[in-house]
mmCIF file of C-alpha atoms in Angstrom:
data_model
loop_
_atom_site.group_PDB
_atom_site.id
_atom_site.type_symbol
_atom_site.label_atom_id
_atom_site.label_comp_id
_atom_site.label_asym_id
_atom_site.label_seq_id
_atom_site.Cartn_x
_atom_site.Cartn_y
_atom_site.Cartn_z
ATOM 1 C CA ALA K 240 -99.421 101.261 -147.483
ATOM 2 C CA ALA K 241 -101.782 98.801 -145.804
ATOM 3 C CA ASP K 242 -99.852 99.064 -142.510
ATOM 4 C CA PHE K 243 -100.436 102.826 -142.477
ATOM 5 C CA LYS K 244 -104.216 102.417 -142.771
ATOM 6 C CA ALA K 245 -104.632 99.449 -140.405
ATOM 7 C CA ALA K 246 -106.648 100.048 -137.235
ATOM 8 C CA GLU K 247 -103.584 99.005 -135.197
ATOM 9 C CA PRO K 248 -100.587 99.692 -137.449
ATOM 10 C CA ARG K 249 -97.473 97.534 -137.219
ATOM 11 C CA GLY K 250 -94.004 98.952 -137.598
ATOM 12 C CA ILE K 251 -92.314 102.105 -136.427
ATOM 13 C CA MET K 252 -93.054 104.301 -139.468
ATOM 14 C CA PRO K 253 -96.860 103.949 -139.476
ATOM 15 C CA ARG K 254 -97.036 104.475 -135.717
ATOM 16 C CA VAL K 255 -94.757 107.514 -135.703
ATOM 17 C CA MET K 256 -96.574 109.115 -138.639
ATOM 18 C CA ARG K 257 -99.978 108.659 -136.984
ATOM 19 C CA LEU K 258 -98.684 110.135 -133.740
ATOM 20 C CA LEU K 259 -96.986 113.039 -135.522
ATOM 21 C CA PHE K 260 -100.079 113.913 -137.543
ATOM 22 C CA SER K 261 -102.224 113.653 -134.418
ATOM 23 C CA TYR K 262 -100.030 116.296 -132.745
ATOM 24 C CA LEU K 263 -100.000 118.430 -135.888
ATOM 25 C CA GLU K 264 -103.786 118.336 -136.142
ATOM 26 C CA HIS K 265 -104.096 119.880 -132.673
ATOM 27 C CA ALA K 266 -101.248 122.344 -133.234
ATOM 28 C CA ARG K 267 -102.788 123.574 -136.502
ATOM 29 C CA GLU K 268 -105.656 125.000 -134.484
ATOM 30 C CA SER K 269 -103.203 127.660 -133.240
ATOM 31 C CA TYR K 270 -100.381 127.659 -135.797
ATOM 32 C CA GLU K 271 -99.785 127.415 -139.513
ATOM 33 C CA ILE K 272 -97.673 124.288 -139.987
ATOM 34 C CA LYS K 273 -96.184 122.839 -143.156
ATOM 35 C CA LEU K 274 -94.520 119.439 -143.106
ATOM 36 C CA LYS K 275 -92.123 118.610 -145.922
ATOM 37 C CA VAL K 276 -90.337 115.353 -146.624
ATOM 38 C CA GLN K 277 -87.154 114.290 -148.422
ATOM 39 C CA TYR K 278 -86.157 110.681 -149.108
ATOM 40 C CA VAL K 279 -82.570 109.960 -150.091
ATOM 41 C CA GLU K 280 -80.372 106.932 -150.620
ATOM 42 C CA VAL K 281 -76.733 106.650 -149.590
ATOM 43 C CA TYR K 282 -74.988 104.169 -151.864
ATOM 44 C CA LYS K 283 -71.209 103.758 -152.224
ATOM 45 C CA ASP K 284 -70.546 107.129 -150.520
ATOM 46 C CA ALA K 285 -72.921 108.968 -152.883
ATOM 47 C CA ILE K 286 -76.340 110.523 -152.165
ATOM 48 C CA PHE K 287 -79.286 110.070 -154.543
ATOM 49 C CA ASP K 288 -82.796 111.566 -154.411
ATOM 50 C CA LEU K 289 -85.335 108.735 -154.215
ATOM 51 C CA LEU K 290 -88.246 111.106 -154.936
ATOM 52 C CA ASP K 291 -86.690 112.557 -158.090
ATOM 53 C CA PRO K 292 -89.170 112.091 -160.974
ATOM 54 C CA ASP K 293 -86.210 111.211 -163.230
ATOM 55 C CA GLY K 294 -85.316 108.220 -161.058
ATOM 56 C CA GLY K 295 -82.720 109.827 -158.799
ATOM 57 C CA LEU K 296 -79.693 109.007 -160.926
ATOM 58 C CA GLN K 297 -77.832 112.272 -160.311
ATOM 59 C CA LYS K 298 -75.407 112.380 -157.362
ATOM 60 C CA LEU K 299 -76.220 115.090 -154.824
ATOM 61 C CA ASP K 300 -74.005 116.977 -152.381
ATOM 62 C CA ILE K 301 -74.548 117.509 -148.678
ATOM 63 C CA HIS K 302 -73.815 120.952 -147.188
ATOM 64 C CA GLU K 303 -73.995 122.825 -143.909
ATOM 65 C CA ARG K 304 -75.448 126.309 -143.606
ATOM 66 C CA ILE K 305 -73.920 128.982 -141.348
ATOM 67 C CA ASN K 306 -76.625 128.267 -138.739
ATOM 68 C CA GLY K 307 -75.555 124.591 -138.590
ATOM 69 C CA GLU K 308 -78.451 123.224 -140.635
ATOM 70 C CA ILE K 309 -77.452 120.248 -142.778
ATOM 71 C CA PHE K 310 -79.105 119.939 -146.197
ATOM 72 C CA VAL K 311 -78.861 117.992 -149.434
ATOM 73 C CA GLU K 312 -78.542 120.406 -152.336
ATOM 74 C CA GLY K 313 -80.999 119.798 -155.190
ATOM 75 C CA CYS K 314 -83.098 117.248 -153.308
ATOM 76 C CA CYS K 315 -86.862 117.158 -153.971
ATOM 77 C CA GLU K 316 -89.135 118.173 -151.106
ATOM 78 C CA GLU K 317 -92.788 117.212 -150.991
ATOM 79 C CA GLU K 318 -95.368 118.655 -148.635
ATOM 80 C CA LEU K 319 -97.324 116.187 -146.520
ATOM 81 C CA THR K 320 -100.925 116.706 -145.466
ATOM 82 C CA ASP K 321 -101.747 113.246 -144.077
ATOM 83 C CA PRO K 322 -99.912 110.113 -142.893
ATOM 84 C CA TRP K 323 -101.069 108.040 -145.886
ATOM 85 C CA GLN K 324 -98.895 110.174 -148.164
ATOM 86 C CA VAL K 325 -95.807 108.912 -146.333
ATOM 87 C CA ALA K 326 -96.620 105.332 -147.347
ATOM 88 C CA GLU K 327 -97.076 106.395 -150.967
ATOM 89 C CA LEU K 328 -93.791 108.346 -150.974
ATOM 90 C CA LEU K 329 -91.917 105.441 -149.392
ATOM 91 C CA GLU K 330 -93.299 103.045 -152.007
ATOM 92 C CA ARG K 331 -92.409 105.418 -154.843
ATOM 93 C CA GLY K 332 -88.939 106.068 -153.461
ATOM 94 C CA ASN K 333 -88.253 102.399 -152.788
ATOM 95 C CA GLN K 334 -88.751 101.698 -156.488
ATOM 96 C CA ASN K 335 -85.686 103.898 -157.121
ATOM 97 C CA ARG K 336 -83.475 102.164 -154.532
ATOM 98 C CA THR K 337 -80.390 100.215 -155.522
ATOM 99 C CA VAL K 338 -80.983 96.476 -155.108
ATOM 100 C CA ALA K 339 -79.039 93.347 -155.998
ATOM 101 C CA ALA K 340 -79.409 89.631 -155.365
ATOM 102 C CA HIS K 341 -77.304 87.637 -152.921
ATOM 103 C CA ASP K 342 -77.533 84.135 -151.437
ATOM 104 C CA MET K 343 -80.109 85.044 -148.774
ATOM 105 C CA ASN K 344 -82.311 87.563 -150.624
ATOM 106 C CA HIS K 345 -83.070 88.066 -154.333
ATOM 107 C CA GLU K 346 -83.885 91.786 -153.973
ATOM 108 C CA SER K 347 -81.688 92.970 -151.130
ATOM 109 C CA SER K 348 -81.163 96.690 -150.710
ATOM 110 C CA ARG K 349 -77.542 97.616 -151.271
ATOM 111 C CA SER K 350 -77.870 101.049 -149.686
ATOM 112 C CA ASP K 351 -79.151 103.045 -146.737
ATOM 113 C CA ALA K 352 -82.281 105.195 -147.045
ATOM 114 C CA ILE K 353 -82.945 108.368 -145.037
ATOM 115 C CA LEU K 354 -86.409 109.917 -144.681
ATOM 116 C CA THR K 355 -86.209 113.527 -143.491
ATOM 117 C CA LEU K 356 -89.231 115.487 -142.259
#
């Protein structure tokens, strides 16, 4: 979370979120805009909701709508109003990620995580 609030943030996520919210701030002068986020984990060919209050233990399915939109059925969505929320959601979601120790890292992630805005 500290990287998101730093005067000169390091890392791609804090920089992208600041830039995105800067654009949204100007666009909201003319439009009503809602930004929602999902955070999922792909582990052993299964999808889990990292923002699920129950810990994201239930496997979810991915689908495609007639218009071509891809979505994860049953995945939590949270509305964002500022870039600092992204850091909080990432921290919360990362606590639900699958990790295991190996020779090089005691808490290595054993999965891929996808943040969707």
